Structures are given as structure tokens and as C-alpha cells.
Short mmCIF file of C-alpha atoms in Angstrom, two decimals:
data_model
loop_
_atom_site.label_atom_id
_atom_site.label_comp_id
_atom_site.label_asym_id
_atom_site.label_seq_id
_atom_site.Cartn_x
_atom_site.Cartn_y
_atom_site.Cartn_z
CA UNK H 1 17.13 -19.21 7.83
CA UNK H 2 20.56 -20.46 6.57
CA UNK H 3 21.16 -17.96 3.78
CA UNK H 4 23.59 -19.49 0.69
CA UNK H 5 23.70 -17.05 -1.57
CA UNK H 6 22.09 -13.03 -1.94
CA UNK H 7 21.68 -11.27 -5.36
CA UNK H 8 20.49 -7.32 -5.92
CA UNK H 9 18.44 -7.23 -9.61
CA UNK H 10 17.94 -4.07 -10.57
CA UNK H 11 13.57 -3.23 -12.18
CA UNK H 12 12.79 -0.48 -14.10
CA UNK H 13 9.06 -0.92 -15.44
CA UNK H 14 7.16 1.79 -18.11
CA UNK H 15 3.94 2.42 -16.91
CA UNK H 16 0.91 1.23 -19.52
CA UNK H 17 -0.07 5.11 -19.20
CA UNK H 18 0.97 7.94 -17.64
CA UNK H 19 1.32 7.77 -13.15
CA UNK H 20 0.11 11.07 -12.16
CA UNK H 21 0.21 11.77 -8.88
CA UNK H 22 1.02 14.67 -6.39
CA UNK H 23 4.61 14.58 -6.91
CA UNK H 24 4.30 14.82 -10.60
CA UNK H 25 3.87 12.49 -13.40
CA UNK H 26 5.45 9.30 -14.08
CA UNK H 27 6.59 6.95 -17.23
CA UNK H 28 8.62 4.36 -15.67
CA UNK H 29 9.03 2.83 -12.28
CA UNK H 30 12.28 1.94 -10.53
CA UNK H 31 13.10 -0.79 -7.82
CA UNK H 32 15.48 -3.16 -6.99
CA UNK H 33 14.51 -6.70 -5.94
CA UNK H 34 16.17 -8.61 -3.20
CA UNK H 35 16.56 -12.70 -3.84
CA UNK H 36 17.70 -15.02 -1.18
CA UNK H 37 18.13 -18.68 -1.33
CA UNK H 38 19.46 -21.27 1.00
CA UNK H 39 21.58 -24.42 0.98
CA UNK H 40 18.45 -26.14 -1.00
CA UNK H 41 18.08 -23.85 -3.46
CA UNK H 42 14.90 -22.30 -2.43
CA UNK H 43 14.73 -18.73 -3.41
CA UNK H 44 13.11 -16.10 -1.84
CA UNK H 45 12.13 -12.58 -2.75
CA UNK H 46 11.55 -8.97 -1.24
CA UNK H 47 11.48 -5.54 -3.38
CA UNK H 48 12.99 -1.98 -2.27
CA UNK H 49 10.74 0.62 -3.69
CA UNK H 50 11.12 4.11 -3.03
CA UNK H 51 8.60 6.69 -3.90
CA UNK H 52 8.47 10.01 -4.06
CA UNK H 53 7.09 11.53 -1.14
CA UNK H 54 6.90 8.95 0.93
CA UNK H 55 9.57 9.30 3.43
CA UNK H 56 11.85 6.86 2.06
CA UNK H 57 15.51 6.98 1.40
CA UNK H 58 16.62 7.09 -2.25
CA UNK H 59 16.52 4.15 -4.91
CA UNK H 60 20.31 4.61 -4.58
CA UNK H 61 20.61 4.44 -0.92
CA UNK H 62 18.42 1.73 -0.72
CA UNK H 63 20.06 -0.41 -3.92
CA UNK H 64 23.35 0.54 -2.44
CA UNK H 65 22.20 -0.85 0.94
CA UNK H 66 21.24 -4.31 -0.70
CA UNK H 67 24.52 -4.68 -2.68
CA UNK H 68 26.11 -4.43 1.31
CA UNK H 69 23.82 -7.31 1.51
CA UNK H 70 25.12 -9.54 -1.16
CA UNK H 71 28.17 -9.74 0.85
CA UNK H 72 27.28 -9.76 3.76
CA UNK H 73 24.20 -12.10 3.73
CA UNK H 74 26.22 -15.45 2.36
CA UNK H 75 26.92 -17.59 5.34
CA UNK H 76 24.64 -15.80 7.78
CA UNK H 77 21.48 -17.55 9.39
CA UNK H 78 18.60 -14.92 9.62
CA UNK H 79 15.28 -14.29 10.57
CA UNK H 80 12.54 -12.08 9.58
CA UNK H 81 12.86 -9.01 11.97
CA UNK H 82 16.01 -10.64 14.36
CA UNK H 83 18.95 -8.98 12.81
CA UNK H 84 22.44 -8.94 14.35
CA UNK H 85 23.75 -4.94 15.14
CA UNK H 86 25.58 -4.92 12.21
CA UNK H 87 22.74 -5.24 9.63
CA UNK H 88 20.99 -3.29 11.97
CA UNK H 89 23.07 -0.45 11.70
CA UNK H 90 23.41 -0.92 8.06
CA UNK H 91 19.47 -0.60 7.35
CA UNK H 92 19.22 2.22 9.80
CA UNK H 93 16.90 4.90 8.05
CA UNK H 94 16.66 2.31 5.49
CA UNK H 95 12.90 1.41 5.22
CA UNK H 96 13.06 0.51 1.76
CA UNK H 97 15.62 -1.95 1.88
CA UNK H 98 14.55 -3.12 5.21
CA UNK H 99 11.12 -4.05 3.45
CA UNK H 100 13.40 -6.11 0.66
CA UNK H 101 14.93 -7.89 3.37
CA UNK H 102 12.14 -8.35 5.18
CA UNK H 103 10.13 -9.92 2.48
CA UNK H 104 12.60 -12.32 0.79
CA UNK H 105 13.22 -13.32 4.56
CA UNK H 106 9.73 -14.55 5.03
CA UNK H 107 8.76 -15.37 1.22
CA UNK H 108 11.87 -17.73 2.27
CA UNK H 109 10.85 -19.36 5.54
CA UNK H 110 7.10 -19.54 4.00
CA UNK H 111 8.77 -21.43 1.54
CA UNK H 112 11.02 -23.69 3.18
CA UNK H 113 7.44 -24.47 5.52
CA UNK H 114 5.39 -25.33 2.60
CA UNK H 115 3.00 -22.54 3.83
CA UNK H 116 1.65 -19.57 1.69
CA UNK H 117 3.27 -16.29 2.85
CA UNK H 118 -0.22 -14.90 3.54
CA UNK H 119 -0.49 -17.89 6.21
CA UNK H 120 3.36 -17.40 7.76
CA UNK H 121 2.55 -13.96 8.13
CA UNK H 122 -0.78 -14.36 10.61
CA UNK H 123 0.88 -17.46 12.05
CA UNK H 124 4.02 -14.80 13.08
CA UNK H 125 1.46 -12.01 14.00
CA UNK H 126 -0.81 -14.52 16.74
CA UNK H 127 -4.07 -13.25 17.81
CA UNK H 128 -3.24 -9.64 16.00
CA UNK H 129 -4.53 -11.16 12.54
CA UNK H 130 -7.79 -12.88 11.86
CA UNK H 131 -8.42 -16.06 9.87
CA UNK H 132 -6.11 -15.60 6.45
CA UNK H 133 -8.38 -14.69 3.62
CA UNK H 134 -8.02 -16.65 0.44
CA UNK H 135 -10.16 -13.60 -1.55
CA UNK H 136 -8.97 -10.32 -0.57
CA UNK H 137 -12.02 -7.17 -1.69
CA UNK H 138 -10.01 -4.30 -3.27
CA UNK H 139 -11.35 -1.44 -4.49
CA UNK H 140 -11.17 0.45 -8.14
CA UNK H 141 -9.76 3.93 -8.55
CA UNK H 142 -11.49 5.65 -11.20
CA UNK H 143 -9.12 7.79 -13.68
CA UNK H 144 -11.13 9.87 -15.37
CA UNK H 145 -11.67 13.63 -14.65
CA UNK H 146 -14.91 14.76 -16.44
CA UNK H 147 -17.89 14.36 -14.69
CA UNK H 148 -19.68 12.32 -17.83
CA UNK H 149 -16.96 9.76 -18.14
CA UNK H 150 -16.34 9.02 -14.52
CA UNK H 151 -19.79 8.11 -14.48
CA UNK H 152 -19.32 5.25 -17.17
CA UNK H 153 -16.47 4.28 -14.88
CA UNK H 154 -18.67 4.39 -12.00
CA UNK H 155 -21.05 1.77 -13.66
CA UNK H 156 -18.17 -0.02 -15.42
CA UNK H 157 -16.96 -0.74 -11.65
CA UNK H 158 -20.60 -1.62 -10.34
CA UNK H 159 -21.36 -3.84 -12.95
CA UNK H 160 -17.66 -5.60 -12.44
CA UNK H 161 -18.38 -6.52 -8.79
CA UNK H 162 -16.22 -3.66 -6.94
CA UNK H 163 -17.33 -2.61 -3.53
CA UNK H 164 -15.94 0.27 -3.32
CA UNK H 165 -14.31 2.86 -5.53
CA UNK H 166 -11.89 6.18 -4.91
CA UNK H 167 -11.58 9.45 -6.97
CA UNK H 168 -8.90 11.70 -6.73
CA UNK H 169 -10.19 14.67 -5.52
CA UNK H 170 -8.32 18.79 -5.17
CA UNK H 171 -7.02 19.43 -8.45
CA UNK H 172 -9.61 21.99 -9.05
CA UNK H 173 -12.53 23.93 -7.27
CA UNK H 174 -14.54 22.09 -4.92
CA UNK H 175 -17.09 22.80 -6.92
CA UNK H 176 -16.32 20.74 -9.48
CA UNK H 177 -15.18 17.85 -7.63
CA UNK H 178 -18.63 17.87 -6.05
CA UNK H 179 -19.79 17.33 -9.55
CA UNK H 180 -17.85 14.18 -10.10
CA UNK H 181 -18.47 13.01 -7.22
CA UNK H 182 -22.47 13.04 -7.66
CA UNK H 183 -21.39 11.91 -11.34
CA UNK H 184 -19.83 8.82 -9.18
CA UNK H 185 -22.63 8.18 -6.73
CA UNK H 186 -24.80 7.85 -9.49
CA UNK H 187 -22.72 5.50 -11.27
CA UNK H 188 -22.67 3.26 -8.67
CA UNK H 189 -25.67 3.30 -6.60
CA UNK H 190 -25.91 4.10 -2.91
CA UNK H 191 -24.75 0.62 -1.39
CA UNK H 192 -21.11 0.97 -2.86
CA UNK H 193 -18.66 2.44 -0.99
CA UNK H 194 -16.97 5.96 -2.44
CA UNK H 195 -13.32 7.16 -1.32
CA UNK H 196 -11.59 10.06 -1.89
CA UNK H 197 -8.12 10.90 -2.12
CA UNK H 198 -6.87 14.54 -1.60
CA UNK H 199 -3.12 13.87 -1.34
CA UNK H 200 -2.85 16.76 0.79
CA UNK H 201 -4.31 19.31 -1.61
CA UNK H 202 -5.96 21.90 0.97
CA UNK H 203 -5.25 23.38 4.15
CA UNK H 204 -7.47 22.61 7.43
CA UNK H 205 -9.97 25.61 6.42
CA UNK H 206 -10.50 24.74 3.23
CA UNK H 207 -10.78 20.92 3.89
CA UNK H 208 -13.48 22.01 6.19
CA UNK H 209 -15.72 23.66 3.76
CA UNK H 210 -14.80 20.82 0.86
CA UNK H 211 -15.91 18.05 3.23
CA UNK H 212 -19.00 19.72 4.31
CA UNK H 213 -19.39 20.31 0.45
CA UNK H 214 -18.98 16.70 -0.01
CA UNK H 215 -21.45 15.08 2.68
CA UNK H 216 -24.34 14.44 0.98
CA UNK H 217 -22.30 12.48 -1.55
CA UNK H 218 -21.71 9.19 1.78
CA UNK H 219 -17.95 9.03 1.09
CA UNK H 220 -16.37 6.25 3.28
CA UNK H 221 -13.64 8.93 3.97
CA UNK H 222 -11.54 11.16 2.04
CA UNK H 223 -7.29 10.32 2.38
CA UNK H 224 -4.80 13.05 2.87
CA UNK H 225 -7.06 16.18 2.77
CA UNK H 226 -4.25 18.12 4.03
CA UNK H 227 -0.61 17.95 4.13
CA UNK H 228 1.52 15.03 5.41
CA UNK H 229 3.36 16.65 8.21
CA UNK H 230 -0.29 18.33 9.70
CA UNK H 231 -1.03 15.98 11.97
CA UNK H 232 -2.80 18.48 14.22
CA UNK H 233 -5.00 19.63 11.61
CA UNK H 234 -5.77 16.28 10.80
CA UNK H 235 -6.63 15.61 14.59
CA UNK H 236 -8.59 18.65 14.00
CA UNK H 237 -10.70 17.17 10.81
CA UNK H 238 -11.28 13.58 12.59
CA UNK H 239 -13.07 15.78 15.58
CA UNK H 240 -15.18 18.08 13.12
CA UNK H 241 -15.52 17.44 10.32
CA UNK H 242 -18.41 16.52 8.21
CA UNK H 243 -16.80 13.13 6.35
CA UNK H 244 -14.30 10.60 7.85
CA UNK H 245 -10.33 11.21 7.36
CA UNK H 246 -8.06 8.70 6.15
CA UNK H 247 -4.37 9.08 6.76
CA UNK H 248 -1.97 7.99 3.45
CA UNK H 249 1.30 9.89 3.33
CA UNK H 250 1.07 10.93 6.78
CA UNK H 251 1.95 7.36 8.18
CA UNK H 252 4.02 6.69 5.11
CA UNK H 253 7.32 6.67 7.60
CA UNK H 254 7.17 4.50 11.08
CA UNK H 255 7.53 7.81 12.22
CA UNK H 256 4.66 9.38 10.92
CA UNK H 257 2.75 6.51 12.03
CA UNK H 258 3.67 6.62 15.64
CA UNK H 259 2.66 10.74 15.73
CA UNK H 260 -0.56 10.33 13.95
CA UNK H 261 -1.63 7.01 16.68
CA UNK H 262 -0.15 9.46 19.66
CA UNK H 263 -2.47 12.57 18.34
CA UNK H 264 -5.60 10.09 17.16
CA UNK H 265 -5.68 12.14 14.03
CA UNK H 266 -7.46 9.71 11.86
CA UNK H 267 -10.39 6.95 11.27
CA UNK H 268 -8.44 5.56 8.72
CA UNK H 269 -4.83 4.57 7.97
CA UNK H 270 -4.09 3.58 4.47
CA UNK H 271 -0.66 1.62 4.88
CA UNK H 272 2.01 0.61 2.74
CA UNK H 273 4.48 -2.29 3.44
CA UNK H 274 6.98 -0.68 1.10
CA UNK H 275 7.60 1.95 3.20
CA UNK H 276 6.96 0.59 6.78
CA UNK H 277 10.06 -1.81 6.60
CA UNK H 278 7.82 -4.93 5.11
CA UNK H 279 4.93 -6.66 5.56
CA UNK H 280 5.92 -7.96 8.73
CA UNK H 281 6.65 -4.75 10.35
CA UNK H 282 3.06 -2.85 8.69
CA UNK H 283 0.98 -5.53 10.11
CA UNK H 284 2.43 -4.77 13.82
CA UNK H 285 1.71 -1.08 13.03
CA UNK H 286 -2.19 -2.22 11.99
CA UNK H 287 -2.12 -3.88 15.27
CA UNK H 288 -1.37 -0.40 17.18
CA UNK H 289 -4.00 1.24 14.50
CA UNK H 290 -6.65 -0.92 15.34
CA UNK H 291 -6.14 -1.13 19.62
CA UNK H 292 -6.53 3.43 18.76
CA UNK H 293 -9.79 2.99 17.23
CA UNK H 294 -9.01 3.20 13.62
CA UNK H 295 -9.29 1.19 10.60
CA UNK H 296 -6.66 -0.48 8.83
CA UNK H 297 -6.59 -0.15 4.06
CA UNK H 298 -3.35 -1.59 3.17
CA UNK H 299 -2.29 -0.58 -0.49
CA UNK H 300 0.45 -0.84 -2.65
CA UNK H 301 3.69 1.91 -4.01
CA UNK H 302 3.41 0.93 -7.75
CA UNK H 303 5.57 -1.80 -6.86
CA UNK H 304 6.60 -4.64 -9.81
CA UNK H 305 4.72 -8.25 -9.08
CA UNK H 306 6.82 -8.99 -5.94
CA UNK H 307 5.91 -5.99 -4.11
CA UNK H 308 2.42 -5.68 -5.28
CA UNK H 309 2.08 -9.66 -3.78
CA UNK H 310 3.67 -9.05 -0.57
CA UNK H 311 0.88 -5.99 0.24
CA UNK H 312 -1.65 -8.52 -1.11
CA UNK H 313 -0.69 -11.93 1.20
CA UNK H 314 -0.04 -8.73 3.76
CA UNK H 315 -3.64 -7.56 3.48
CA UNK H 316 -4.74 -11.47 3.37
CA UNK H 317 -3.09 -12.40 6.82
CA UNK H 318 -4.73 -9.44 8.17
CA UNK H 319 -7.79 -11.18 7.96
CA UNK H 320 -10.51 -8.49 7.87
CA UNK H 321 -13.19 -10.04 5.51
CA UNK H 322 -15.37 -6.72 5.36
CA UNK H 323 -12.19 -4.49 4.83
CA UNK H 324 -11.37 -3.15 1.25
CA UNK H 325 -7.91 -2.45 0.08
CA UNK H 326 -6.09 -1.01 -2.46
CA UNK H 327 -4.16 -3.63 -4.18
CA UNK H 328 -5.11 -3.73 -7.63
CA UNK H 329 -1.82 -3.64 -10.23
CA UNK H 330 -2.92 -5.62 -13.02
CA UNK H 331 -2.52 -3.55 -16.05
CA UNK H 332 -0.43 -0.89 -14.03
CA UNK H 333 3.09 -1.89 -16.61
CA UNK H 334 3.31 -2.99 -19.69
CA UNK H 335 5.46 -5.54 -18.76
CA UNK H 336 6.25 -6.66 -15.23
CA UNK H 337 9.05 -9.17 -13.64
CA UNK H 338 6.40 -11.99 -13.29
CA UNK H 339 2.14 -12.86 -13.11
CA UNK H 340 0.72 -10.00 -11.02
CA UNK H 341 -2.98 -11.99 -9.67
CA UNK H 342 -5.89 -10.22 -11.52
CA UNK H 343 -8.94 -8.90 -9.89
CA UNK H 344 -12.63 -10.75 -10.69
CA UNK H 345 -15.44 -9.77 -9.19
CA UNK H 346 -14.15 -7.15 -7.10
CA UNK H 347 -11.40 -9.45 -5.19
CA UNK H 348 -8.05 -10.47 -6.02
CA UNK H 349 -7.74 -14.28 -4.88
CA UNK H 350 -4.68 -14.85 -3.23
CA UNK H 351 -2.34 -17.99 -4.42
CA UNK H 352 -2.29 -20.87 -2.24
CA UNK H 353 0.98 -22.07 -3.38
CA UNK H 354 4.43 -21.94 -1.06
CA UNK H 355 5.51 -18.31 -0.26
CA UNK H 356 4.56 -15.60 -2.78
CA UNK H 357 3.59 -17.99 -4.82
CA UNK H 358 5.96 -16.74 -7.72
CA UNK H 359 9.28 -17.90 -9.08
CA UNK H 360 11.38 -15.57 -11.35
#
């Protein structure tokens, strides 16, 4: 791609309620976005996103690596993934702003082809990706905590057409989240799928005796149930223990990724475009997932509209019809940089218009 012009706009989105998470909670959510547009006019877009805890560099590194950008970019003819040694060099231990890149890149060249990105993307990937998928199945995440409300959720999600649904699980005893999750089951029948998410709340022993507390609930898996950098002990818990193991913030970093696939240390990996460098680059590393034997979730990092529709063309061109991912953000801000596609009946349909499908 001929690339005319480059322009860094700054995001900062207040969450509809309070983001807790394992870091900490959360009002507001920073980014930067990343617009290219050629000779034409045609504009394309990418988002840096940097989360906490997930192996990024800073907002600040990353933003500062995109302003680099606006000058250099101007003049240059790119594409997605084929950088010269200079931008390499630049976006070096840069996986945020490599994913902003990335993505305006190939919203661009979608684009300019008349294509939707969700269609560029499997045509770049080859026999890797399935048959695009114009509804992609997502799954809910329940928010409440006590055992009588989650079970309204539970129903609420069952009765909205959601195939699956995740908890978040290691806040408290196991004990209690045994409760919720039989609250949960309940709620939703036994044909529905039930995730949890530990986000690397307890160490291999105690993961041991929660999961064999949790069996006779039929979770799908549970993500994270010990830390990030325990790779071994999640080896460990694939071998022996008594519910499937998803991997989240362990293969948040292309480094992470490449350990975890080396050690076989999960059935699942729950991947996030943000973080891997773009949608390009996290649907080579579902590739490598898949040829070890393990399942491929894509999800999103509480990214405005243009992130949260790269993961969801990204999921799309993956072309798994029976896979569920996490890619609901509707409702997530109370205002957001443009339309984020809504969920109905358990899918979010993906736009068949040029690109992203979304003009700023």
C-alpha cells in the first residue's frame, strides 16, 4: 500500500460500570488509534491498546511509537507484516503499536480490494483459516457474584440464545465458587457450555483440589488457574487434572505463546490480537495452537470499536463455526469512537461492508 498521509488520535473511554479485573479496577480506558490513508483517500484503521498485565509496553511507549509513524509513514509503500529494518527496529518490543499498524495496514488493503477485512484476512492466512464466518458465536460473561443472582443471569443468557457462558472464579473459597457455579449450571441447563476464569488466582496445589471441586459442575475449561509465568504447572494441570485448562495471560506476549506451545501446557488458548502484534500475526499463532493439539478462543482487551472489530473479523476469518469467542463489547463504554456490532441470539454478525466496515 502507497501510504499518503498517517495520523495518531489519542481514546480515552469511561467504562458504563466499573472493569474489575486482576490488576485492579478500572473507570476509563486508554488507547491510541492508528489511521492511514492513501493517494485516494481511503482510510484505514488499527488501535494500540495496552493493558495491564498483559505483557505489553506502555500506552506511552506505544503512542510515542505511532507519532514516529506519522512521520515516517507519508511517502512509504507498505504491507501488512513486510516492514523495511527501520520500522522494524522502531516497533521492536512494540506489540501494541505493531497491532495498530498492523490493522490499519490491512483494514486498508481490505479496503482498497472491496473485500471485508474478515475475508482479506483468511485469503492472507491460505489453508490455515476455514470458510469466513458471517455470524461469529460469542459467549456471555456473567457479572454477578451471589449465587441467587448469577442464576437469573444464567437464565437471562439461556433464554437470549448464548452457548456458552464464563464466571470469574478465585476471589474467595472454593467453596463458594462451587456454589455459583451449581447456581450457573442450573441457570442454564446442561447443554450450554460453562467457562471459568481464574486469572491466575491459585497455585498448582490448590488449582488441583478447586478443579476436582469443580467437576461435577462440566466446565468447558477454566482460564488462568494459576499464574502467567507457570507454565510448568500449567503443563502439570493439562496432564492431571480433573477439568480442561485454558491459557489467557500466559500467551498474552508472542513469547509466552511460543513457551506454553513448546511445554503443551494447555487445551485451550484464549488469544488476543491486541497484544500478539494484530490480527494478522494472532491468527499465525492459532495456526501453531491448533497443529499442538489445542483449541483456539480469540477475545478482545477492552478495546474502543476498532479494536473490538479487528478481534471480531479476526475470529470470523478463522473460520471455526462450532468455536465460541469472547468478543462481546456492546455496552462495555458509555460512549465509544464509532458502532460497536451488537450480539442477537448469541452471535455477533460480522459486517459485510469493505474493511472494518467502519468510518470515523
Amino acid at each position: 500500500m502507497n501510504i499518503a498521509t498517517a495520523r495518531v488520535i489519542p481514546v480515552r473511554l469511561r467504562f458504563a460500570r466499573p472493569m474489575r479485573t486482576a490488576q485492579g479496577e478500572f473507570m476509563e480506558r486508554a488507547s491510541a488509534l492508528l489511521e492511514l490513508r492513501d493517494a485516494a483517500g481511503i482510510a484505514g484503521y488499527g488501535e494500540a491498546a495496552p493493558w495491564p498485565g498483559f505483557g505489553t509496553e506502555s500506552l506511552g511507549e506505544a503512542e510515542a511509537s505511532l507519532r514516529a509513524l506519522e512521520q515516517l509513514l507519508p511517502g512509504a509503500s507498505l504491507q501488512a507484516g513486510e516492514w523495511p529494518a527501520k520500522l522494524d527496529s522502531l516497533l521492536d518490543e512494540r506489540p501494541a503499536a505493531r497491532a495498530a499498524l498492523q490493522g490499519a495496514l490491512l483494514d486498508l488493503e481490505a479496503r482498497s480490494a472491496g473485500r471485508p477485512l474478515s475475508a482479506h484476512l483468511a485469503a492472507r492466512a491460505g489453508s490455515t483459516c476455514g470458510v469466513p464466518l458471517s455470524r461469529v458465536p460469542v459467549s456471555a460473561l456473567l457479572a454477578a457474584h451471589d449465587p441467587d443472582a448469577l442464576f437469573t443471569e444464567a437464565v437471562l443468557a439461556r433464554e437470549s440464545g448464548y452457548r456458552a457462558v464464563k464466571i470469574k472464579l478465585g476471589g474467595g473459597a472454593v467453596k463458594g465458587d462451587a456454589a455459583r457455579l451449581r447456581a450457573v449450571r442450573d441457570g442454564i441447563g446442561p447443554s450450554i457450555r460453562l467457562r471459568g476464569d481464574a486469572n491466575g488466582a491459585w497455585s498448582v496445589r490448590d488449582a488441583f483440589a478447586a478443579l476436582e471441586a469443580f467437576a461435577p459442575f462440566d466446565l468447558e475449561y477454566v482460564e488462568q488457574p494459576v499464574a502467567a509465568h507457570d507454565i510448568d504447572g500449567l503443563a502439570e494441570l493439562r496432564r492431571h487434572a480433573a477439568v480442561k485448562v485454558a491459557a489467557d495471560e500466559s500467551v498474552a506476549s508472542e513469547h509466552g505463546m511460543q513457551r506454553l506451545l513448546a511445554a503443551g501446557a494447555a487445551d485451550v488458548v484464549v488469544l488476543k490480537p491486541a497484544s500478539l502484534g494484530g490480527p494478522g500475526r494472532a491468527l499465525e499463532l492459532a495456526s501453531l495452537a491448533r497443529q499442538a493439539g489445542m483449541r483456539v478462543v480469540f477475545t478482545h482487551a477492552f478495546e474502543s470499536a476498532i479494536g473490538a472489530r479487528h478481534v471480531l473479523h479476526c475470529a470470523a476469518a478463522w473460520g471455526d463455526a462450532e468455536g465460541i469467542h469472547g468478543l462481546v463489547t456492546a455496552g462495555l463504554f458509555e460512549a465509544d469512537v464509532a458502532e460497536v456490532p451488537g450480539c442477537h441470539g448469541g452471535h455477533v454478525v460480522v459486517p459485510d461492508c469493505p474493511g472494518l466496515g467502519v468510518t470515523l
